[in-house]
mmCIF file with all atom_site columns, C-alpha atoms in Angstrom:
data_model
loop_
_atom_site.group_PDB
_atom_site.id
_atom_site.type_symbol
_atom_site.label_atom_id
_atom_site.label_alt_id
_atom_site.label_comp_id
_atom_site.label_asym_id
_atom_site.label_entity_id
_atom_site.label_seq_id
_atom_site.pdbx_PDB_ins_code
_atom_site.Cartn_x
_atom_site.Cartn_y
_atom_site.Cartn_z
_atom_site.occupancy
_atom_site.B_iso_or_equiv
_atom_site.pdbx_formal_charge
_atom_site.auth_seq_id
_atom_site.auth_comp_id
_atom_site.auth_asym_id
_atom_site.auth_atom_id
_atom_site.pdbx_PDB_model_num
ATOM 1  C CA . UNK A 1 1  ? 0.469   -18.999 -12.655 1.00 51.00 ? 1  UNK A CA 1
ATOM 2  C CA . UNK A 1 2  ? -1.455  -16.772 -10.279 1.00 66.00 ? 2  UNK A CA 1
ATOM 3  C CA . UNK A 1 3  ? 0.491   -13.786 -8.989  1.00 88.00 ? 3  UNK A CA 1
ATOM 4  C CA . UNK A 1 4  ? -1.821  -12.892 -6.084  1.00 90.00 ? 4  UNK A CA 1
ATOM 5  C CA . UNK A 1 5  ? 0.059   -13.170 -2.803  1.00 86.00 ? 5  UNK A CA 1
ATOM 6  C CA . UNK A 1 6  ? 3.457   -13.655 -4.464  1.00 93.00 ? 6  UNK A CA 1
ATOM 7  C CA . UNK A 1 7  ? 6.164   -11.940 -2.438  1.00 96.00 ? 7  UNK A CA 1
ATOM 8  C CA . UNK A 1 8  ? 9.446   -10.283 -3.310  1.00 96.00 ? 8  UNK A CA 1
ATOM 9  C CA . UNK A 1 9  ? 12.127  -8.720  -1.117  1.00 98.00 ? 9  UNK A CA 1
ATOM 10 C CA . UNK A 1 10 ? 13.946  -5.677  -2.478  1.00 97.00 ? 10 UNK A CA 1
ATOM 11 C CA . UNK A 1 11 ? 16.905  -3.880  -0.955  1.00 97.00 ? 11 UNK A CA 1
ATOM 12 C CA . UNK A 1 12 ? 17.599  -0.162  -1.159  1.00 96.00 ? 12 UNK A CA 1
ATOM 13 C CA . UNK A 1 13 ? 21.233  0.766   -0.602  1.00 93.00 ? 13 UNK A CA 1
ATOM 14 C CA . UNK A 1 14 ? 21.861  4.427   0.174   1.00 89.00 ? 14 UNK A CA 1
ATOM 15 C CA . UNK A 1 15 ? 24.974  6.458   -0.645  1.00 88.00 ? 15 UNK A CA 1
ATOM 16 C CA . UNK A 1 16 ? 26.461  5.614   2.758   1.00 90.00 ? 16 UNK A CA 1
ATOM 17 C CA . UNK A 1 17 ? 26.084  1.887   2.101   1.00 92.00 ? 17 UNK A CA 1
ATOM 18 C CA . UNK A 1 18 ? 23.196  1.384   4.536   1.00 92.00 ? 18 UNK A CA 1
ATOM 19 C CA . UNK A 1 19 ? 20.728  -1.231  3.310   1.00 95.00 ? 19 UNK A CA 1
ATOM 20 C CA . UNK A 1 20 ? 16.984  -1.114  3.902   1.00 96.00 ? 20 UNK A CA 1
ATOM 21 C CA . UNK A 1 21 ? 14.850  -4.106  2.906   1.00 97.00 ? 21 UNK A CA 1
ATOM 22 C CA . UNK A 1 22 ? 11.248  -3.992  1.798   1.00 98.00 ? 22 UNK A CA 1
ATOM 23 C CA . UNK A 1 23 ? 8.693   -6.753  1.377   1.00 98.00 ? 23 UNK A CA 1
ATOM 24 C CA . UNK A 1 24 ? 6.450   -6.463  -1.665  1.00 98.00 ? 24 UNK A CA 1
ATOM 25 C CA . UNK A 1 25 ? 3.231   -8.420  -1.956  1.00 97.00 ? 25 UNK A CA 1
ATOM 26 C CA . UNK A 1 26 ? 1.529   -8.917  -5.301  1.00 97.00 ? 26 UNK A CA 1
ATOM 27 C CA . UNK A 1 27 ? -2.146  -7.908  -5.442  1.00 96.00 ? 27 UNK A CA 1
ATOM 28 C CA . UNK A 1 28 ? -2.886  -10.133 -8.441  1.00 95.00 ? 28 UNK A CA 1
ATOM 29 C CA . UNK A 1 29 ? -3.736  -9.226  -12.001 1.00 92.00 ? 29 UNK A CA 1
ATOM 30 C CA . UNK A 1 30 ? -7.177  -7.840  -11.184 1.00 94.00 ? 30 UNK A CA 1
ATOM 31 C CA . UNK A 1 31 ? -5.861  -5.989  -8.130  1.00 95.00 ? 31 UNK A CA 1
ATOM 32 C CA . UNK A 1 32 ? -3.159  -4.357  -10.240 1.00 96.00 ? 32 UNK A CA 1
ATOM 33 C CA . UNK A 1 33 ? -5.708  -3.013  -12.709 1.00 95.00 ? 33 UNK A CA 1
ATOM 34 C CA . UNK A 1 34 ? -8.001  -1.900  -9.885  1.00 96.00 ? 34 UNK A CA 1
ATOM 35 C CA . UNK A 1 35 ? -5.096  0.163   -8.528  1.00 97.00 ? 35 UNK A CA 1
ATOM 36 C CA . UNK A 1 36 ? -4.723  1.761   -11.966 1.00 95.00 ? 36 UNK A CA 1
ATOM 37 C CA . UNK A 1 37 ? -8.451  2.554   -12.053 1.00 96.00 ? 37 UNK A CA 1
ATOM 38 C CA . UNK A 1 38 ? -8.430  4.094   -8.556  1.00 97.00 ? 38 UNK A CA 1
ATOM 39 C CA . UNK A 1 39 ? -5.439  6.327   -9.333  1.00 97.00 ? 39 UNK A CA 1
ATOM 40 C CA . UNK A 1 40 ? -6.820  8.045   -12.449 1.00 96.00 ? 40 UNK A CA 1
ATOM 41 C CA . UNK A 1 41 ? -7.763  11.710  -12.251 1.00 92.00 ? 41 UNK A CA 1
ATOM 42 C CA . UNK A 1 42 ? -10.711 13.348  -14.059 1.00 91.00 ? 42 UNK A CA 1
ATOM 43 C CA . UNK A 1 43 ? -8.668  13.512  -17.270 1.00 95.00 ? 43 UNK A CA 1
ATOM 44 C CA . UNK A 1 44 ? -7.612  9.863   -17.144 1.00 94.00 ? 44 UNK A CA 1
ATOM 45 C CA . UNK A 1 45 ? -4.056  10.593  -16.054 1.00 96.00 ? 45 UNK A CA 1
ATOM 46 C CA . UNK A 1 46 ? -2.445  8.635   -13.244 1.00 95.00 ? 46 UNK A CA 1
ATOM 47 C CA . UNK A 1 47 ? -2.052  10.651  -10.059 1.00 96.00 ? 47 UNK A CA 1
ATOM 48 C CA . UNK A 1 48 ? 1.392   10.081  -8.585  1.00 96.00 ? 48 UNK A CA 1
ATOM 49 C CA . UNK A 1 49 ? 0.275   10.653  -4.998  1.00 96.00 ? 49 UNK A CA 1
ATOM 50 C CA . UNK A 1 50 ? -2.743  8.383   -5.457  1.00 97.00 ? 50 UNK A CA 1
ATOM 51 C CA . UNK A 1 51 ? -0.471  5.662   -6.873  1.00 97.00 ? 51 UNK A CA 1
ATOM 52 C CA . UNK A 1 52 ? 1.914   6.034   -3.946  1.00 97.00 ? 52 UNK A CA 1
ATOM 53 C CA . UNK A 1 53 ? -0.979  5.761   -1.483  1.00 97.00 ? 53 UNK A CA 1
ATOM 54 C CA . UNK A 1 54 ? -2.239  2.582   -3.163  1.00 98.00 ? 54 UNK A CA 1
ATOM 55 C CA . UNK A 1 55 ? 1.227   1.044   -3.114  1.00 98.00 ? 55 UNK A CA 1
ATOM 56 C CA . UNK A 1 56 ? 1.712   2.039   0.544   1.00 98.00 ? 56 UNK A CA 1
ATOM 57 C CA . UNK A 1 57 ? -1.605  0.437   1.464   1.00 97.00 ? 57 UNK A CA 1
ATOM 58 C CA . UNK A 1 58 ? -1.526  -2.725  -0.628  1.00 97.00 ? 58 UNK A CA 1
ATOM 59 C CA . UNK A 1 59 ? 1.989   -3.605  -1.797  1.00 98.00 ? 59 UNK A CA 1
ATOM 60 C CA . UNK A 1 60 ? 4.966   -2.139  0.124   1.00 98.00 ? 60 UNK A CA 1
ATOM 61 C CA . UNK A 1 61 ? 5.941   -3.143  3.663   1.00 98.00 ? 61 UNK A CA 1
ATOM 62 C CA . UNK A 1 62 ? 9.122   -2.736  5.687   1.00 96.00 ? 62 UNK A CA 1
ATOM 63 C CA . UNK A 1 63 ? 11.324  -5.717  6.439   1.00 95.00 ? 63 UNK A CA 1
ATOM 64 C CA . UNK A 1 64 ? 9.328   -6.268  9.652   1.00 96.00 ? 64 UNK A CA 1
ATOM 65 C CA . UNK A 1 65 ? 6.039   -5.948  7.700   1.00 95.00 ? 65 UNK A CA 1
ATOM 66 C CA . UNK A 1 66 ? 5.105   -2.461  8.889   1.00 96.00 ? 66 UNK A CA 1
ATOM 67 C CA . UNK A 1 67 ? 3.151   -0.209  6.540   1.00 96.00 ? 67 UNK A CA 1
ATOM 68 C CA . UNK A 1 68 ? 5.051   2.701   4.980   1.00 97.00 ? 68 UNK A CA 1
ATOM 69 C CA . UNK A 1 69 ? 3.895   6.274   4.339   1.00 97.00 ? 69 UNK A CA 1
ATOM 70 C CA . UNK A 1 70 ? 5.305   9.581   3.184   1.00 96.00 ? 70 UNK A CA 1
ATOM 71 C CA . UNK A 1 71 ? 6.146   10.320  6.831   1.00 95.00 ? 71 UNK A CA 1
ATOM 72 C CA . UNK A 1 72 ? 8.008   7.026   7.109   1.00 95.00 ? 72 UNK A CA 1
ATOM 73 C CA . UNK A 1 73 ? 10.124  7.852   4.050   1.00 95.00 ? 73 UNK A CA 1
ATOM 74 C CA . UNK A 1 74 ? 10.753  11.401  5.292   1.00 94.00 ? 74 UNK A CA 1
ATOM 75 C CA . UNK A 1 75 ? 12.199  9.968   8.508   1.00 93.00 ? 75 UNK A CA 1
ATOM 76 C CA . UNK A 1 76 ? 14.818  7.989   6.529   1.00 90.00 ? 76 UNK A CA 1
ATOM 77 C CA . UNK A 1 77 ? 18.137  9.190   5.172   1.00 84.00 ? 77 UNK A CA 1
ATOM 78 C CA . UNK A 1 78 ? 17.763  9.611   1.411   1.00 82.00 ? 78 UNK A CA 1
ATOM 79 C CA . UNK A 1 79 ? 13.971  9.309   1.822   1.00 83.00 ? 79 UNK A CA 1
ATOM 80 C CA . UNK A 1 80 ? 13.038  10.858  -1.529  1.00 91.00 ? 80 UNK A CA 1
ATOM 81 C CA . UNK A 1 81 ? 15.600  8.818   -3.427  1.00 94.00 ? 81 UNK A CA 1
ATOM 82 C CA . UNK A 1 82 ? 14.523  5.698   -1.538  1.00 95.00 ? 82 UNK A CA 1
ATOM 83 C CA . UNK A 1 83 ? 10.832  6.393   -2.214  1.00 97.00 ? 83 UNK A CA 1
ATOM 84 C CA . UNK A 1 84 ? 11.433  6.749   -5.959  1.00 96.00 ? 84 UNK A CA 1
ATOM 85 C CA . UNK A 1 85 ? 13.407  3.508   -6.154  1.00 96.00 ? 85 UNK A CA 1
ATOM 86 C CA . UNK A 1 86 ? 10.941  1.491   -4.028  1.00 97.00 ? 86 UNK A CA 1
ATOM 87 C CA . UNK A 1 87 ? 7.953   2.767   -6.040  1.00 97.00 ? 87 UNK A CA 1
ATOM 88 C CA . UNK A 1 88 ? 9.750   1.957   -9.310  1.00 97.00 ? 88 UNK A CA 1
ATOM 89 C CA . UNK A 1 89 ? 10.480  -1.607  -8.164  1.00 97.00 ? 89 UNK A CA 1
ATOM 90 C CA . UNK A 1 90 ? 6.953   -2.037  -6.753  1.00 97.00 ? 90 UNK A CA 1
ATOM 91 C CA . UNK A 1 91 ? 5.206   -0.954  -9.945  1.00 96.00 ? 91 UNK A CA 1
ATOM 92 C CA . UNK A 1 92 ? 7.526   -3.140  -12.022 1.00 96.00 ? 92 UNK A CA 1
ATOM 93 C CA . UNK A 1 93 ? 6.667   -6.070  -9.720  1.00 97.00 ? 93 UNK A CA 1
ATOM 94 C CA . UNK A 1 94 ? 2.871   -5.743  -9.884  1.00 95.00 ? 94 UNK A CA 1
ATOM 95 C CA . UNK A 1 95 ? 2.595   -4.706  -13.551 1.00 91.00 ? 95 UNK A CA 1
ATOM 96 C CA . UNK A 1 96 ? 5.109   -7.100  -15.149 1.00 85.00 ? 96 UNK A CA 1
#
């Protein structure tokens, strides 16, 4: 079954109990590997910031389908913790 365009909603719950929902959109098998190719550095290692940028651009959206960024996460309570969890779930979703 083709994964391209498949959607998933994930919910981040912070320490205060506030929930934030994110929409994930699958980029397909080829798109997933293209993201891996674009995020490699000169030594073949995956750049974390490059991976985040690719996920922000192609996979992760807010509940109202707005694009996210580092600035967006910094404006949220528990932004760093939220970013780590959303990235973890996003990579699991597109590389499963």
